Amino acid sequence: MKVTYSIVAPIYNELENIPELYRRVSEVMNSTNEPWELVLVDDGSTDGSTEAIRALAREDECVRP
């Protein structure tokens, strides 16, 4: 059975940091050639983080809102 690595990150008003978090995580995980997912858990953001997470999830199936 193949293991999928799950990276879970809490998000609270991190709109400006989400792209960099995604870039770094995807760079490292893609280099492993292993299946992975990035689970971004919004903890009540009011700065548009929720929408940014959803948009990222539509663009990349590895991202889970």
Short mmCIF file of N, CA and C in Angstrom, two decimals:
data_model
loop_
_atom_site.label_atom_id
_atom_site.label_comp_id
_atom_site.label_asym_id
_atom_site.label_seq_id
_atom_site.Cartn_x
_atom_site.Cartn_y
_atom_site.Cartn_z
N MET A 1 0.84 -1.18 0.00
CA MET A 1 0.00 0.00 0.00
C MET A 1 0.89 1.25 0.00
N LYS A 2 0.57 2.19 -0.88
CA LYS A 2 1.33 3.44 -1.00
C LYS A 2 0.84 4.44 0.04
N VAL A 3 1.75 5.08 0.70
CA VAL A 3 1.45 6.08 1.73
C VAL A 3 1.31 7.44 1.07
N THR A 4 0.33 8.22 1.51
CA THR A 4 0.20 9.61 1.10
C THR A 4 0.60 10.48 2.28
N TYR A 5 1.54 11.37 2.05
CA TYR A 5 1.97 12.28 3.10
C TYR A 5 0.99 13.44 3.19
N SER A 6 0.56 13.74 4.41
CA SER A 6 -0.37 14.84 4.65
C SER A 6 0.34 15.92 5.46
N ILE A 7 0.36 17.10 4.91
CA ILE A 7 0.91 18.26 5.62
C ILE A 7 -0.29 19.11 6.00
N VAL A 8 -0.47 19.33 7.29
CA VAL A 8 -1.62 20.08 7.79
C VAL A 8 -1.12 21.41 8.35
N ALA A 9 -1.72 22.50 7.88
CA ALA A 9 -1.31 23.82 8.34
C ALA A 9 -2.52 24.63 8.76
N PRO A 10 -2.53 25.13 10.00
CA PRO A 10 -3.61 26.02 10.41
C PRO A 10 -3.40 27.39 9.77
N ILE A 11 -4.49 27.99 9.34
CA ILE A 11 -4.43 29.30 8.67
C ILE A 11 -5.35 30.26 9.42
N TYR A 12 -4.80 31.37 9.85
CA TYR A 12 -5.61 32.43 10.46
C TYR A 12 -5.08 33.77 9.97
N ASN A 13 -5.84 34.39 9.08
CA ASN A 13 -5.46 35.68 8.49
C ASN A 13 -4.04 35.65 7.91
N GLU A 14 -3.82 34.68 7.04
CA GLU A 14 -2.52 34.49 6.41
C GLU A 14 -2.58 34.68 4.89
N LEU A 15 -3.50 35.50 4.42
CA LEU A 15 -3.71 35.68 2.99
C LEU A 15 -2.40 35.90 2.23
N GLU A 16 -1.56 36.76 2.72
CA GLU A 16 -0.31 37.09 2.03
C GLU A 16 0.72 35.97 2.10
N ASN A 17 0.59 35.06 3.05
CA ASN A 17 1.58 34.01 3.24
C ASN A 17 1.21 32.68 2.58
N ILE A 18 -0.03 32.52 2.20
CA ILE A 18 -0.48 31.25 1.62
C ILE A 18 0.29 30.89 0.35
N PRO A 19 0.50 31.80 -0.58
CA PRO A 19 1.25 31.43 -1.79
C PRO A 19 2.67 30.93 -1.49
N GLU A 20 3.35 31.57 -0.57
CA GLU A 20 4.71 31.16 -0.22
C GLU A 20 4.71 29.81 0.49
N LEU A 21 3.77 29.60 1.39
CA LEU A 21 3.63 28.30 2.05
C LEU A 21 3.42 27.20 1.01
N TYR A 22 2.50 27.44 0.09
CA TYR A 22 2.23 26.46 -0.96
C TYR A 22 3.47 26.22 -1.82
N ARG A 23 4.15 27.28 -2.21
CA ARG A 23 5.34 27.13 -3.04
C ARG A 23 6.40 26.27 -2.37
N ARG A 24 6.67 26.55 -1.11
CA ARG A 24 7.71 25.81 -0.39
C ARG A 24 7.32 24.35 -0.18
N VAL A 25 6.09 24.13 0.26
CA VAL A 25 5.65 22.75 0.51
C VAL A 25 5.64 21.96 -0.78
N SER A 26 5.07 22.51 -1.84
CA SER A 26 4.99 21.77 -3.09
C SER A 26 6.37 21.50 -3.68
N GLU A 27 7.29 22.45 -3.55
CA GLU A 27 8.65 22.24 -4.05
C GLU A 27 9.31 21.04 -3.37
N VAL A 28 9.23 21.01 -2.07
CA VAL A 28 9.85 19.92 -1.32
C VAL A 28 9.14 18.60 -1.59
N MET A 29 7.83 18.59 -1.51
CA MET A 29 7.10 17.34 -1.66
C MET A 29 7.17 16.80 -3.09
N ASN A 30 7.14 17.66 -4.09
CA ASN A 30 7.28 17.19 -5.46
C ASN A 30 8.64 16.56 -5.71
N SER A 31 9.66 17.02 -5.00
CA SER A 31 11.01 16.46 -5.17
C SER A 31 11.12 15.05 -4.60
N THR A 32 10.18 14.65 -3.76
CA THR A 32 10.22 13.30 -3.17
C THR A 32 9.62 12.25 -4.09
N ASN A 33 8.86 12.68 -5.07
CA ASN A 33 8.14 11.75 -5.96
C ASN A 33 7.20 10.81 -5.19
N GLU A 34 6.72 11.27 -4.06
CA GLU A 34 5.76 10.53 -3.25
C GLU A 34 4.43 11.28 -3.29
N PRO A 35 3.31 10.56 -3.16
CA PRO A 35 2.01 11.25 -3.11
C PRO A 35 1.89 12.08 -1.83
N TRP A 36 1.27 13.25 -1.98
CA TRP A 36 1.14 14.14 -0.83
C TRP A 36 -0.10 15.01 -0.98
N GLU A 37 -0.49 15.60 0.15
CA GLU A 37 -1.58 16.56 0.17
C GLU A 37 -1.25 17.63 1.17
N LEU A 38 -1.72 18.83 0.88
CA LEU A 38 -1.56 19.96 1.79
C LEU A 38 -2.95 20.34 2.27
N VAL A 39 -3.20 20.13 3.54
CA VAL A 39 -4.50 20.43 4.14
C VAL A 39 -4.38 21.76 4.85
N LEU A 40 -5.09 22.75 4.34
CA LEU A 40 -5.07 24.10 4.92
C LEU A 40 -6.36 24.30 5.71
N VAL A 41 -6.22 24.42 7.01
CA VAL A 41 -7.37 24.52 7.90
C VAL A 41 -7.56 25.97 8.32
N ASP A 42 -8.59 26.60 7.78
CA ASP A 42 -8.87 28.00 8.11
C ASP A 42 -9.52 28.05 9.49
N ASP A 43 -8.94 28.87 10.35
CA ASP A 43 -9.40 28.98 11.73
C ASP A 43 -10.15 30.29 11.96
N GLY A 44 -11.05 30.64 11.02
CA GLY A 44 -11.88 31.82 11.19
C GLY A 44 -11.29 33.10 10.63
N SER A 45 -10.51 32.99 9.60
CA SER A 45 -9.88 34.17 8.99
C SER A 45 -10.92 35.16 8.50
N THR A 46 -10.52 36.43 8.54
CA THR A 46 -11.40 37.50 8.05
C THR A 46 -10.74 38.31 6.95
N ASP A 47 -9.58 37.85 6.47
CA ASP A 47 -8.82 38.62 5.49
C ASP A 47 -8.88 38.07 4.07
N GLY A 48 -9.75 37.09 3.82
CA GLY A 48 -9.84 36.50 2.49
C GLY A 48 -9.05 35.22 2.34
N SER A 49 -8.47 34.74 3.43
CA SER A 49 -7.70 33.50 3.39
C SER A 49 -8.55 32.32 2.92
N THR A 50 -9.79 32.27 3.37
CA THR A 50 -10.68 31.17 3.00
C THR A 50 -10.83 31.10 1.49
N GLU A 51 -11.08 32.22 0.86
CA GLU A 51 -11.25 32.26 -0.59
C GLU A 51 -9.96 31.88 -1.31
N ALA A 52 -8.83 32.33 -0.77
CA ALA A 52 -7.54 32.00 -1.38
C ALA A 52 -7.27 30.51 -1.31
N ILE A 53 -7.61 29.89 -0.19
CA ILE A 53 -7.43 28.45 -0.03
C ILE A 53 -8.30 27.69 -1.03
N ARG A 54 -9.53 28.11 -1.16
CA ARG A 54 -10.45 27.45 -2.10
C ARG A 54 -9.96 27.59 -3.54
N ALA A 55 -9.47 28.76 -3.89
CA ALA A 55 -8.96 28.99 -5.24
C ALA A 55 -7.74 28.11 -5.51
N LEU A 56 -6.86 28.01 -4.54
CA LEU A 56 -5.68 27.17 -4.68
C LEU A 56 -6.07 25.70 -4.83
N ALA A 57 -7.07 25.28 -4.09
CA ALA A 57 -7.55 23.90 -4.18
C ALA A 57 -8.14 23.60 -5.55
N ARG A 58 -8.76 24.60 -6.18
CA ARG A 58 -9.30 24.40 -7.54
C ARG A 58 -8.16 24.25 -8.56
N GLU A 59 -7.02 24.90 -8.28
CA GLU A 59 -5.88 24.86 -9.19
C GLU A 59 -5.01 23.62 -9.02
N ASP A 60 -4.93 23.10 -7.81
CA ASP A 60 -4.05 21.97 -7.53
C ASP A 60 -4.79 20.94 -6.68
N GLU A 61 -4.92 19.74 -7.20
CA GLU A 61 -5.66 18.69 -6.48
C GLU A 61 -4.94 18.21 -5.22
N CYS A 62 -3.70 18.60 -5.02
CA CYS A 62 -2.98 18.23 -3.80
C CYS A 62 -3.40 19.10 -2.62
N VAL A 63 -4.04 20.23 -2.89
CA VAL A 63 -4.46 21.14 -1.82
C VAL A 63 -5.88 20.81 -1.41
N ARG A 64 -6.06 20.67 -0.10
CA ARG A 64 -7.38 20.36 0.47
C ARG A 64 -7.80 21.52 1.38
N PRO A 65 -8.97 22.08 1.10
CA PRO A 65 -9.44 23.17 1.98
C PRO A 65 -10.04 22.62 3.27
#
